[in-house]
């Protein structure tokens, strides 16, 4: 299994390049050779442009030029107009103009302004998250929420640092081609802010956290909007963007050597069986976990704890058949872990943590994956708390570019918490009752089975509850070529227990169900409101080319945000290639994947 090079340490070459760029910026700043080129809208002249130091480095504590280098009126006007240009796609324009103007000066280049839009988030969120530490309560759930917020802040700092590092390392004209990944990281920043708030029970403390996060959310929204429109900004500067207008190749012409399962034609039959998930140790493991004592460890946590701290590359953990009753955490520092089982109903990690017993939903996960580049093959993840215990997560995923192949996630309410970042699920079984696929990840589920179980008598079933908070995020759930079926225990009562495809957990909830088979137990409405008319105008719910008795759309909701997609070109926006940008990181692992539409 090949490694995910994106998640390794920076190479020495990259470090050297970054240092060289920084030195050049400092030399330019020290020599006072400041030449500004900014586009001025509506006929204002273009000034000459030259790269300068970054706004956050070498501009002095005040961020203002010296009196000997006082900017001209023309320069001031040009910089003001350029800030207006870069802020034009944002929803909070006044805050955008104010924050970027404060973080830059007349010597700032266009790249400095892009960077400033992200860097201003750091200080604001530092102040916002610190509010949680000041809150006092004897409520155990509040104490956990405070603890969770501290963890979320560490993740926020990591994602902001990755975004800024990415901006620093690439040329200005290369940034648009990198912007999707930047937006994935910043979408996670938004998700962590909201998760911090959600951990608090309704009341004064939650209101305080919402107020504290307000400015940070708005700055994050602005940065997302700017990064989404980088091509327009650079085009206004007459800067050519390499490859941005390149015609996208069809799946077939781009990869003629791949068969219908997305596997290279030259792969041997034995390797082909491995790649479709029939794995029993064919991939050489670094460590074996076995309940019967035949491996190096009898628990998964013990095996993870023993991974060398300086280990580089992909680390394979083979989990032999058995039920492992333990709460497992793959921390952020553990990147590129592959966990292989003997089958999703044989190698099972199980637990019963739940909300009713006093935990935050975030803390109930049997397995939580935070290390980037995680991959699970033929594994089972289970929460046995049952419907009576309400929120009880089997698997929580915060791993960027994570892959789950031939896995099973079993629970009732909130089974799979696809929290944030980019995720791909292939040939998995996900079972539950209420909102059993939820979160704010950018995730595609392909050839998966969603099994709807029997809830409590007074409950309804909802398959998805996607939690996009901001319209500029990359996030959403795509269910492609999946099956949505009723569990055997639900079938006798499917007429009296209503079941729905989804409901809007957050204001800009985003879900596409396409090319999938939907059984007859799904209510004709298809979707359920969250609370009154909340999010009905702002959500984005789409269906395309589904089949089965539950796929009939004549009785679907008439919400402004719902649409039955009939245009193939529009549906193509939700493919692995265009929505997940997953082809470059999924194919090298050998995971079967359909990058386009099936039709």
Coordinates of C-alpha atoms in Angstrom, one line a residue:
X1 CA 0.0 0.0 0.0
X2 CA 1.5 3.3 -1.0
X3 CA 1.9 6.1 1.4
X4 CA 0.1 9.4 1.4
X5 CA 3.0 11.7 0.8
X6 CA 0.9 14.8 1.5
X7 CA 0.9 13.9 5.1
X8 CA 4.6 13.4 5.7
X9 CA 7.0 16.0 7.0
X10 CA 8.2 18.7 4.7
X11 CA 11.2 17.7 2.6
X12 CA 14.5 19.4 3.0
X13 CA 14.1 20.8 -0.5
X14 CA 10.8 22.4 0.4
X15 CA 12.2 23.8 3.7
X16 CA 15.1 25.3 1.8
X17 CA 12.7 26.8 -0.8
X18 CA 10.6 28.3 1.9
X19 CA 13.5 29.9 3.7
X20 CA 14.9 31.3 0.4
X21 CA 11.5 32.9 -0.3
X22 CA 11.4 34.4 3.1
X23 CA 14.9 35.8 2.8
X24 CA 14.0 37.4 -0.5
X25 CA 11.0 39.0 1.1
X26 CA 13.1 40.4 3.9
X27 CA 15.7 41.8 1.5
X28 CA 13.1 43.6 -0.5
X29 CA 11.6 45.0 2.7
X30 CA 15.0 46.2 4.0
X31 CA 16.0 47.9 0.8
X32 CA 12.7 49.9 0.6
X33 CA 12.2 48.8 -3.0
X34 CA 8.4 48.9 -2.6
X35 CA 6.6 48.9 -6.0
X36 CA 2.9 48.4 -5.9
X37 CA 0.7 46.9 -8.6
X38 CA -3.0 46.6 -7.8
X39 CA -5.9 46.5 -10.1
X40 CA -8.3 49.4 -9.7
X41 CA -11.9 48.8 -10.6
X42 CA -13.9 51.0 -13.0
X43 CA -11.1 52.6 -14.9
X44 CA -8.6 53.3 -12.0
X45 CA -5.1 53.0 -13.3
X46 CA -2.9 49.9 -12.7
X47 CA 0.3 50.5 -10.8
X48 CA 3.5 48.5 -11.3
X49 CA 3.7 45.3 -9.2
X50 CA 6.6 43.6 -7.4
X51 CA 6.5 40.9 -4.8
X52 CA 7.2 42.1 -1.3
X53 CA 7.4 40.7 2.2
X54 CA 4.4 39.1 3.8
X55 CA 2.2 41.3 5.9
X56 CA 2.8 39.4 9.1
X57 CA 6.6 39.5 8.6
X58 CA 8.9 42.5 8.7
X59 CA 6.3 45.2 8.6
X60 CA 7.0 46.6 12.0
X61 CA 4.9 46.4 15.1
X62 CA 2.5 49.1 13.9
X63 CA 2.3 47.7 10.3
X64 CA 2.7 51.2 9.0
X65 CA 5.4 52.6 6.7
X66 CA 7.9 55.1 8.0
X67 CA 7.4 58.8 7.5
X68 CA 10.3 58.8 5.0
X69 CA 8.4 56.4 2.8
X70 CA 4.9 57.9 3.1
X71 CA 2.5 56.5 0.5
X72 CA 1.0 58.8 -2.1
X73 CA -2.7 59.4 -2.4
X74 CA -2.7 57.3 -5.6
X75 CA -1.1 54.4 -3.7
X76 CA -3.5 54.7 -0.9
X77 CA -6.5 54.8 -3.2
X78 CA -5.1 51.8 -5.2
X79 CA -4.6 49.7 -2.1
X80 CA -8.1 50.6 -0.9
X81 CA -9.6 49.6 -4.1
X82 CA -7.6 46.3 -4.3
X83 CA -8.9 45.4 -0.8
X84 CA -12.4 46.1 -2.1
X85 CA -11.7 43.7 -5.0
X86 CA -10.5 40.9 -2.9
X87 CA -13.4 41.3 -0.4
X88 CA -16.1 41.5 -3.0
X89 CA -17.2 37.9 -2.8
X90 CA -17.5 37.9 1.0
X91 CA -20.6 38.0 3.0
X92 CA -19.1 40.2 5.7
X93 CA -17.5 42.9 3.5
X94 CA -17.0 45.6 6.2
X95 CA -15.2 43.2 8.5
X96 CA -13.2 41.9 5.5
X97 CA -12.0 45.3 4.4
X98 CA -11.2 46.4 8.0
X99 CA -9.3 43.2 8.9
X100 CA -7.2 43.0 5.7
X101 CA -6.5 46.7 5.7
X102 CA -5.2 46.4 9.3
X103 CA -3.1 43.4 8.4
X104 CA -1.5 44.9 5.3
X105 CA 0.0 48.1 4.1
X106 CA 0.9 49.9 0.8
X107 CA 3.9 47.6 0.3
X108 CA 1.7 44.5 0.4
X109 CA 1.5 42.2 -2.6
X110 CA -1.7 40.5 -3.7
X111 CA -0.4 37.3 -2.1
X112 CA 0.1 39.2 1.1
X113 CA -3.6 40.1 1.0
X114 CA -4.7 36.5 0.4
X115 CA -2.5 35.4 3.3
X116 CA -3.9 38.2 5.6
X117 CA -7.4 37.0 5.0
X118 CA -6.4 33.7 6.7
X119 CA -3.9 35.0 9.3
X120 CA -6.4 37.4 10.9
X121 CA -8.5 34.4 11.9
X122 CA -5.8 33.1 14.3
X123 CA -5.9 35.9 16.9
X124 CA -9.6 36.2 16.8
X125 CA -10.2 32.5 17.4
X126 CA -7.5 32.4 20.1
X127 CA -9.6 34.9 22.0
X128 CA -12.8 33.1 21.3
X129 CA -11.7 29.7 22.4
X130 CA -10.2 31.1 25.5
X131 CA -13.7 32.1 26.7
X132 CA -14.5 28.4 27.2
X133 CA -11.7 28.0 29.7
X134 CA -13.2 30.9 31.8
X135 CA -16.6 29.2 32.1
X136 CA -17.4 27.6 35.4
X137 CA -19.9 24.9 36.2
X138 CA -20.4 21.8 38.3
X139 CA -22.2 20.1 35.4
X140 CA -20.1 17.2 34.2
X141 CA -21.3 17.7 30.6
X142 CA -20.2 21.4 30.7
X143 CA -16.8 20.3 32.0
X144 CA -16.5 17.9 29.1
X145 CA -17.5 20.6 26.6
X146 CA -14.8 22.8 27.9
X147 CA -12.3 20.0 27.6
X148 CA -13.5 19.3 24.1
X149 CA -13.2 23.0 23.1
X150 CA -9.5 22.9 24.2
X151 CA -9.0 20.0 21.9
X152 CA -10.9 21.7 19.0
X153 CA -8.7 24.8 19.4
X154 CA -5.5 22.7 18.9
X155 CA -7.0 21.3 15.7
X156 CA -8.0 24.8 14.5
X157 CA -4.4 26.0 15.0
X158 CA -3.1 23.0 13.0
X159 CA -5.5 23.6 10.1
X160 CA -4.8 27.4 10.0
X161 CA -1.0 26.7 10.1
X162 CA -1.4 24.2 7.2
X163 CA -3.3 26.7 5.1
X164 CA -0.8 29.5 5.7
X165 CA 2.1 27.2 5.0
X166 CA 0.5 26.1 1.8
X167 CA 0.0 29.8 0.7
X168 CA 3.6 30.5 1.6
X169 CA 5.0 27.5 -0.3
X170 CA 3.3 28.2 -3.7
X171 CA 3.5 30.9 -6.2
X172 CA 0.7 33.4 -6.5
X173 CA -0.5 32.0 -9.9
X174 CA -0.5 28.4 -8.5
X175 CA -2.8 29.2 -5.5
X176 CA -6.1 28.7 -7.4
X177 CA -5.2 25.1 -8.2
X178 CA -4.5 24.6 -4.5
X179 CA -7.5 26.5 -3.2
X180 CA -9.8 23.4 -2.7
X181 CA -7.4 21.9 -0.2
X182 CA -7.1 25.3 1.6
X183 CA -10.9 25.5 1.8
X184 CA -11.1 21.9 3.1
X185 CA -8.9 22.9 6.0
X186 CA -10.7 26.1 6.6
X187 CA -14.1 24.3 6.5
X188 CA -12.7 22.1 9.3
X189 CA -11.9 25.3 11.2
X190 CA -15.5 26.4 10.9
X191 CA -16.7 22.9 12.0
X192 CA -14.5 22.9 15.1
X193 CA -15.9 26.3 16.1
X194 CA -19.5 24.9 15.8
X195 CA -18.6 21.7 17.6
X196 CA -17.2 23.6 20.5
X197 CA -20.6 25.5 20.8
X198 CA -22.7 22.3 20.3
X199 CA -21.0 20.6 23.2
X200 CA -22.6 23.0 25.7
X201 CA -26.2 22.4 26.9
X202 CA -28.7 25.0 25.9
X203 CA -28.5 28.0 28.2
X204 CA -26.4 31.0 29.2
X205 CA -23.0 29.3 28.7
X206 CA -23.8 28.1 25.2
X207 CA -25.0 31.6 24.4
X208 CA -21.7 33.0 25.6
X209 CA -19.8 30.7 23.4
X210 CA -21.9 31.5 20.4
X211 CA -21.3 35.2 21.0
X212 CA -17.5 34.6 21.5
X213 CA -17.3 32.7 18.2
X214 CA -19.3 35.2 16.1
X215 CA -16.4 37.3 14.7
X216 CA -14.2 34.2 14.2
X217 CA -16.9 32.6 12.1
X218 CA -17.3 35.7 10.0
X219 CA -13.6 36.0 9.4
X220 CA -13.5 32.3 8.5
X221 CA -16.4 32.8 6.1
X222 CA -14.6 35.6 4.4
X223 CA -11.4 33.6 3.9
X224 CA -13.4 30.7 2.5
X225 CA -15.2 33.1 0.0
X226 CA -11.9 34.7 -1.0
X227 CA -10.2 31.4 -1.6
X228 CA -13.1 30.2 -3.6
X229 CA -12.8 33.2 -6.0
X230 CA -9.0 33.4 -6.3
X231 CA -9.3 32.8 -10.0
X232 CA -11.5 35.9 -10.4
X233 CA -9.1 38.0 -8.3
X234 CA -6.0 37.0 -10.2
X235 CA -7.8 37.4 -13.5
X236 CA -8.6 40.9 -12.5
X237 CA -4.9 41.4 -12.0
X238 CA -4.3 40.0 -15.5
X239 CA -2.3 37.1 -13.9
X240 CA -2.5 33.9 -16.0
X241 CA -3.3 30.8 -14.0
X242 CA -1.7 27.6 -15.3
X243 CA -4.1 24.9 -16.1
X244 CA -7.2 26.7 -14.8
X245 CA -8.9 26.8 -18.1
X246 CA -7.9 23.2 -19.1
X247 CA -10.7 21.2 -20.3
X248 CA -11.5 18.4 -17.9
X249 CA -11.0 15.0 -19.5
X250 CA -13.7 12.4 -19.3
X251 CA -13.0 9.5 -16.9
X252 CA -12.5 7.1 -19.8
X253 CA -10.0 9.3 -21.7
X254 CA -8.1 10.3 -18.6
X255 CA -7.6 6.7 -17.4
X256 CA -8.0 4.3 -20.4
X257 CA -6.0 1.7 -18.5
X258 CA -8.6 1.3 -15.7
X259 CA -11.4 -1.3 -15.7
X260 CA -15.0 -0.6 -14.6
X261 CA -14.1 -1.0 -11.0
X262 CA -11.4 1.7 -11.3
X263 CA -8.6 -0.9 -10.9
X264 CA -5.6 -0.9 -13.3
X265 CA -5.8 -3.6 -15.9
X266 CA -2.2 -4.8 -15.1
X267 CA -3.0 -5.8 -11.5
X268 CA -2.8 -9.5 -10.9
X269 CA -5.8 -11.6 -9.9
X270 CA -4.3 -12.0 -6.4
X271 CA -3.7 -8.3 -5.9
X272 CA -7.2 -7.6 -7.4
X273 CA -8.8 -9.6 -4.6
X274 CA -6.8 -7.6 -2.1
X275 CA -7.9 -4.3 -3.6
X276 CA -11.6 -5.1 -3.5
X277 CA -11.3 -5.7 0.2
X278 CA -10.8 -9.5 0.6
X279 CA -7.8 -8.9 2.9
X280 CA -6.5 -11.5 5.3
X281 CA -2.9 -10.5 5.9
X282 CA -2.0 -10.3 2.2
X283 CA -0.6 -6.8 3.0
X284 CA 2.4 -7.2 5.2
X285 CA 1.4 -5.8 8.6
X286 CA 3.8 -4.0 10.9
X287 CA 2.0 -5.4 13.9
X288 CA -0.7 -8.0 14.5
X289 CA -3.4 -7.7 17.1
X290 CA -5.2 -10.9 18.2
X291 CA -7.6 -11.7 21.0
X292 CA -6.3 -15.3 21.2
X293 CA -2.8 -14.2 21.9
X294 CA -1.4 -15.2 18.5
X295 CA -0.3 -11.6 17.7
X296 CA 2.1 -9.2 19.4
X297 CA -0.8 -7.5 21.2
X298 CA -4.3 -8.5 22.4
X299 CA -5.7 -4.9 22.3
X300 CA -5.7 -2.3 19.5
X301 CA -4.8 0.5 21.9
X302 CA -1.7 -1.4 23.0
X303 CA -0.6 -1.8 19.4
X304 CA -1.1 1.9 18.6
X305 CA 0.8 2.9 21.7
X306 CA 3.8 0.9 20.6
X307 CA 4.1 2.6 17.2
X308 CA 7.6 4.1 17.1
X309 CA 7.4 7.9 17.4
X310 CA 9.9 8.4 14.6
X311 CA 8.2 6.0 12.2
X312 CA 7.8 7.3 8.6
X313 CA 5.5 5.9 5.9
X314 CA 2.4 3.8 6.2
X315 CA 2.0 1.7 9.3
X316 CA -0.2 -1.4 8.9
X317 CA -2.1 -2.8 11.9
X318 CA -3.7 -6.2 11.2
X319 CA -6.6 -6.9 13.5
X320 CA -7.4 -10.6 13.7
X321 CA -11.0 -11.9 14.1
X322 CA -12.6 -11.0 17.4
X323 CA -14.6 -8.4 19.3
X324 CA -12.3 -5.7 20.9
X325 CA -14.2 -3.9 23.6
X326 CA -12.2 -0.7 23.9
X327 CA -12.5 2.9 23.0
X328 CA -9.9 3.6 20.4
X329 CA -8.4 7.0 19.4
X330 CA -6.1 7.5 16.4
X331 CA -4.6 10.9 17.4
X332 CA -3.5 13.7 15.1
X333 CA 0.1 12.7 15.3
X334 CA -0.5 9.2 14.0
X335 CA -0.8 9.8 10.2
X336 CA -0.9 7.2 7.5
X337 CA -2.3 4.3 9.6
X338 CA -3.9 1.3 7.8
X339 CA -6.1 -0.9 9.9
X340 CA -7.0 -4.3 8.3
X341 CA -9.4 -6.8 9.7
X342 CA -10.6 -10.3 8.8
X343 CA -14.0 -9.0 7.8
X344 CA -16.4 -6.3 8.9
X345 CA -18.4 -8.8 10.9
X346 CA -15.4 -10.6 12.2
X347 CA -12.9 -8.0 13.4
X348 CA -15.0 -5.6 15.4
X349 CA -14.3 -2.7 17.7
X350 CA -17.2 -2.3 20.1
X351 CA -18.3 0.0 22.9
X352 CA -21.4 1.5 24.5
X353 CA -20.6 5.1 25.4
X354 CA -23.6 7.4 25.1
X355 CA -25.2 10.8 25.7
X356 CA -27.8 9.6 28.3
X357 CA -25.0 8.5 30.6
X358 CA -23.6 12.0 30.7
X359 CA -21.2 12.3 27.8
X360 CA -21.1 14.9 25.1
X361 CA -21.9 13.3 21.7
X362 CA -18.4 14.0 20.6
X363 CA -17.0 11.8 23.4
X364 CA -19.3 8.8 22.8
X365 CA -17.4 7.5 19.8
X366 CA -16.2 3.9 20.1
X367 CA -13.5 4.7 17.6
X368 CA -12.2 8.3 16.8
X369 CA -9.8 8.8 13.9
X370 CA -7.9 12.1 13.7
X371 CA -4.6 11.1 12.1
X372 CA -4.6 12.2 8.4
X373 CA -4.4 9.5 5.7
X374 CA -6.1 6.9 7.8
X375 CA -7.4 3.8 5.9
X376 CA -9.6 1.0 7.3
X377 CA -10.3 -2.3 5.3
X378 CA -12.7 -5.0 6.4
X379 CA -13.2 -3.6 9.9
X380 CA -16.4 -3.3 12.0
X381 CA -17.1 -0.3 14.3
X382 CA -20.0 -0.7 16.7
X383 CA -21.8 1.1 19.5
X384 CA -24.2 -1.1 21.4
X385 CA -25.8 1.5 23.7
X386 CA -29.1 1.1 21.8
X387 CA -31.9 3.4 20.8
X388 CA -32.8 4.1 24.5
X389 CA -29.5 5.8 25.1
X390 CA -29.9 8.4 22.2
X391 CA -26.7 9.8 20.8
X392 CA -24.1 7.0 20.7
X393 CA -21.4 7.2 18.0
X394 CA -19.7 4.1 16.6
X395 CA -17.1 5.9 14.5
X396 CA -16.0 9.6 14.5
X397 CA -13.8 10.7 11.6
X398 CA -11.6 13.8 11.5
X399 CA -8.9 12.4 9.2
X400 CA -8.2 14.2 6.0
X401 CA -8.1 12.0 2.9
X402 CA -9.3 9.0 4.9
X403 CA -10.6 5.9 3.2
X404 CA -13.0 3.2 4.5
X405 CA -13.2 0.0 2.3
X406 CA -15.6 -2.9 3.0
X407 CA -16.2 -1.7 6.6
X408 CA -19.3 -1.7 8.8
X409 CA -20.6 1.0 11.2
X410 CA -23.3 -0.2 13.5
X411 CA -25.4 1.9 16.0
X412 CA -28.7 3.6 16.4
X413 CA -28.7 7.4 16.8
X414 CA -25.6 9.2 15.4
X415 CA -23.8 6.0 14.3
X416 CA -21.2 7.6 11.9
X417 CA -19.9 11.1 12.8
X418 CA -18.2 12.2 9.6
X419 CA -17.0 15.3 11.4
X420 CA -14.7 17.2 9.0
X421 CA -12.2 17.1 6.1
X422 CA -12.1 14.8 3.0
X423 CA -13.4 11.3 3.4
X424 CA -14.2 8.4 1.0
X425 CA -16.3 5.3 1.8
X426 CA -16.5 2.4 -0.6
X427 CA -18.7 -0.8 -0.2
X428 CA -19.4 -0.1 3.5
X429 CA -22.6 -0.9 5.5
X430 CA -23.8 1.9 7.8
X431 CA -26.8 1.1 10.1
X432 CA -28.8 3.2 12.5
X433 CA -32.0 5.2 13.2
X434 CA -31.9 8.9 13.8
X435 CA -29.3 11.1 11.9
X436 CA -27.1 8.1 11.7
X437 CA -24.9 9.7 9.2
X438 CA -24.1 13.2 10.4
X439 CA -21.3 15.8 10.5
X440 CA -19.7 18.4 8.3
X441 CA -17.1 16.5 6.3
X442 CA -16.6 16.6 2.5
X443 CA -17.6 12.9 2.0
X444 CA -18.5 10.5 -0.8
X445 CA -20.2 7.2 -0.1
X446 CA -20.0 4.9 -3.0
X447 CA -21.6 1.4 -3.4
X448 CA -22.5 1.5 0.3
X449 CA -25.6 0.1 2.0
X450 CA -27.5 2.3 4.5
X451 CA -29.6 0.0 6.7
X452 CA -32.4 1.8 8.6
X453 CA -33.1 0.0 11.9
X454 CA -36.2 0.1 14.2
X455 CA -36.1 3.1 16.6
X456 CA -38.1 3.6 19.7
X457 CA -41.9 3.7 19.2
X458 CA -42.0 7.5 19.5
X459 CA -39.1 8.1 17.2
X460 CA -38.7 8.6 13.4
X461 CA -35.8 7.5 11.2
X462 CA -33.5 10.0 9.4
X463 CA -30.6 8.7 7.4
X464 CA -28.5 11.9 7.0
X465 CA -28.1 15.1 9.0
X466 CA -25.3 17.0 7.2
X467 CA -24.0 20.0 9.1
X468 CA -22.6 22.6 6.8
X469 CA -22.6 25.9 8.7
X470 CA -21.4 28.2 5.9
X471 CA -22.3 28.3 2.2
X472 CA -18.6 28.8 1.2
X473 CA -17.5 25.5 2.8
X474 CA -16.5 22.6 0.6
X475 CA -18.5 20.2 2.7
X476 CA -21.4 17.9 2.0
X477 CA -22.5 14.2 1.8
X478 CA -22.8 12.4 -1.6
X479 CA -24.4 9.0 -1.7
X480 CA -23.6 7.5 -5.1
X481 CA -24.7 4.0 -6.3
X482 CA -25.8 3.2 -2.7
X483 CA -28.8 1.2 -1.4
X484 CA -31.1 2.5 1.3
X485 CA -32.9 -0.4 2.9
X486 CA -35.0 -1.3 5.9
X487 CA -33.6 -3.7 8.5
X488 CA -35.6 -6.9 9.1
X489 CA -36.7 -5.6 12.5
X490 CA -38.2 -2.4 10.9
X491 CA -40.0 -4.1 8.1
X492 CA -43.1 -5.2 10.1
X493 CA -43.6 -1.6 11.3
X494 CA -42.4 0.4 8.3
X495 CA -45.9 1.7 7.7
X496 CA -46.3 3.3 11.1
X497 CA -42.7 4.4 11.7
X498 CA -41.8 7.2 9.3
X499 CA -38.3 7.2 7.7
X500 CA -36.6 10.0 5.8
X501 CA -33.5 10.5 3.7
X502 CA -32.4 13.5 5.7
X503 CA -33.0 16.7 7.6
X504 CA -31.0 20.0 8.0
X505 CA -28.9 19.9 11.1
X506 CA -27.3 23.2 10.2
X507 CA -28.4 26.2 8.1
X508 CA -26.6 25.2 4.9
X509 CA -27.0 21.4 5.1
X510 CA -25.8 19.9 1.9
X511 CA -26.6 16.4 0.6
X512 CA -26.8 14.7 -2.8
X513 CA -28.3 11.2 -3.3
X514 CA -27.6 10.0 -6.8
X515 CA -27.7 6.8 -8.9
X516 CA -28.9 5.0 -5.7
X517 CA -31.6 2.4 -4.9
X518 CA -34.2 3.5 -2.4
X519 CA -36.7 1.0 -0.9
X520 CA -40.4 1.7 -0.3
X521 CA -40.2 2.5 3.4
X522 CA -38.9 6.0 2.8
X523 CA -41.7 8.6 3.2
X524 CA -42.8 10.3 0.0
X525 CA -41.7 13.7 1.3
X526 CA -38.2 12.3 1.3
X527 CA -36.9 14.9 3.8
X528 CA -37.9 16.2 7.2
X529 CA -37.7 19.7 8.6
X530 CA -35.4 20.2 11.6
X531 CA -37.5 22.8 13.3
X532 CA -40.2 24.8 11.6
X533 CA -38.8 26.6 8.5
X534 CA -35.2 26.6 9.7
X535 CA -32.8 26.2 6.8
X536 CA -35.4 25.3 4.2
X537 CA -34.3 28.2 2.0
X538 CA -30.6 27.8 2.6
X539 CA -30.1 24.1 2.5
X540 CA -28.9 22.3 -0.7
X541 CA -30.6 18.9 -1.1
X542 CA -30.4 17.1 -4.5
X543 CA -31.5 13.9 -6.0
X544 CA -30.3 12.5 -9.4
X545 CA -31.2 9.3 -11.3
X546 CA -32.3 7.2 -8.3
X547 CA -34.4 4.1 -8.6
X548 CA -36.6 1.9 -6.5
X549 CA -40.1 2.5 -5.0
X550 CA -38.8 5.0 -2.5
X551 CA -37.2 7.1 -5.3
X552 CA -40.4 8.4 -6.6
X553 CA -40.2 12.2 -6.4
X554 CA -43.8 13.3 -7.1
X555 CA -44.5 13.7 -3.4
X556 CA -41.1 15.3 -2.5
X557 CA -40.9 18.4 -0.3
X558 CA -41.4 21.7 -2.1
X559 CA -38.6 23.5 -0.2
X560 CA -36.7 26.3 -2.0
X561 CA -33.4 24.4 -1.2
X562 CA -34.6 21.0 -2.7
X563 CA -34.1 20.1 -6.3
X564 CA -34.5 17.1 -8.5
X565 CA -31.5 17.2 -10.8
X566 CA -32.1 16.2 -14.4
X567 CA -29.0 17.6 -16.0
X568 CA -26.1 15.2 -16.2
X569 CA -23.6 18.1 -16.2
X570 CA -25.0 19.4 -12.9
X571 CA -24.9 15.9 -11.4
X572 CA -21.2 15.6 -12.5
X573 CA -20.3 18.3 -10.0
X574 CA -20.9 15.7 -7.2
X575 CA -18.6 13.0 -8.5
X576 CA -15.4 11.9 -6.8
X577 CA -13.3 14.0 -9.2
X578 CA -15.2 17.2 -8.9
X579 CA -16.7 17.2 -5.4
X580 CA -14.1 15.3 -3.4
X581 CA -11.1 16.1 -5.6
X582 CA -10.3 12.5 -4.6
X583 CA -8.7 11.0 -7.6
X584 CA -5.0 11.9 -6.8
X585 CA -5.2 10.5 -3.3
X586 CA -7.6 7.6 -3.7
X587 CA -6.2 5.8 -6.7
X588 CA -2.6 5.4 -5.4
X589 CA -4.0 3.3 -2.5
X590 CA -5.5 0.8 -4.9
X591 CA -9.0 1.4 -3.5
X592 CA -11.7 0.7 -6.1
X593 CA -13.3 4.0 -7.1
X594 CA -15.7 5.4 -9.8
X595 CA -14.5 8.9 -10.4
X596 CA -17.4 9.9 -12.6
X597 CA -21.1 9.0 -13.0
X598 CA -22.2 5.5 -13.5
X599 CA -24.7 6.3 -16.3

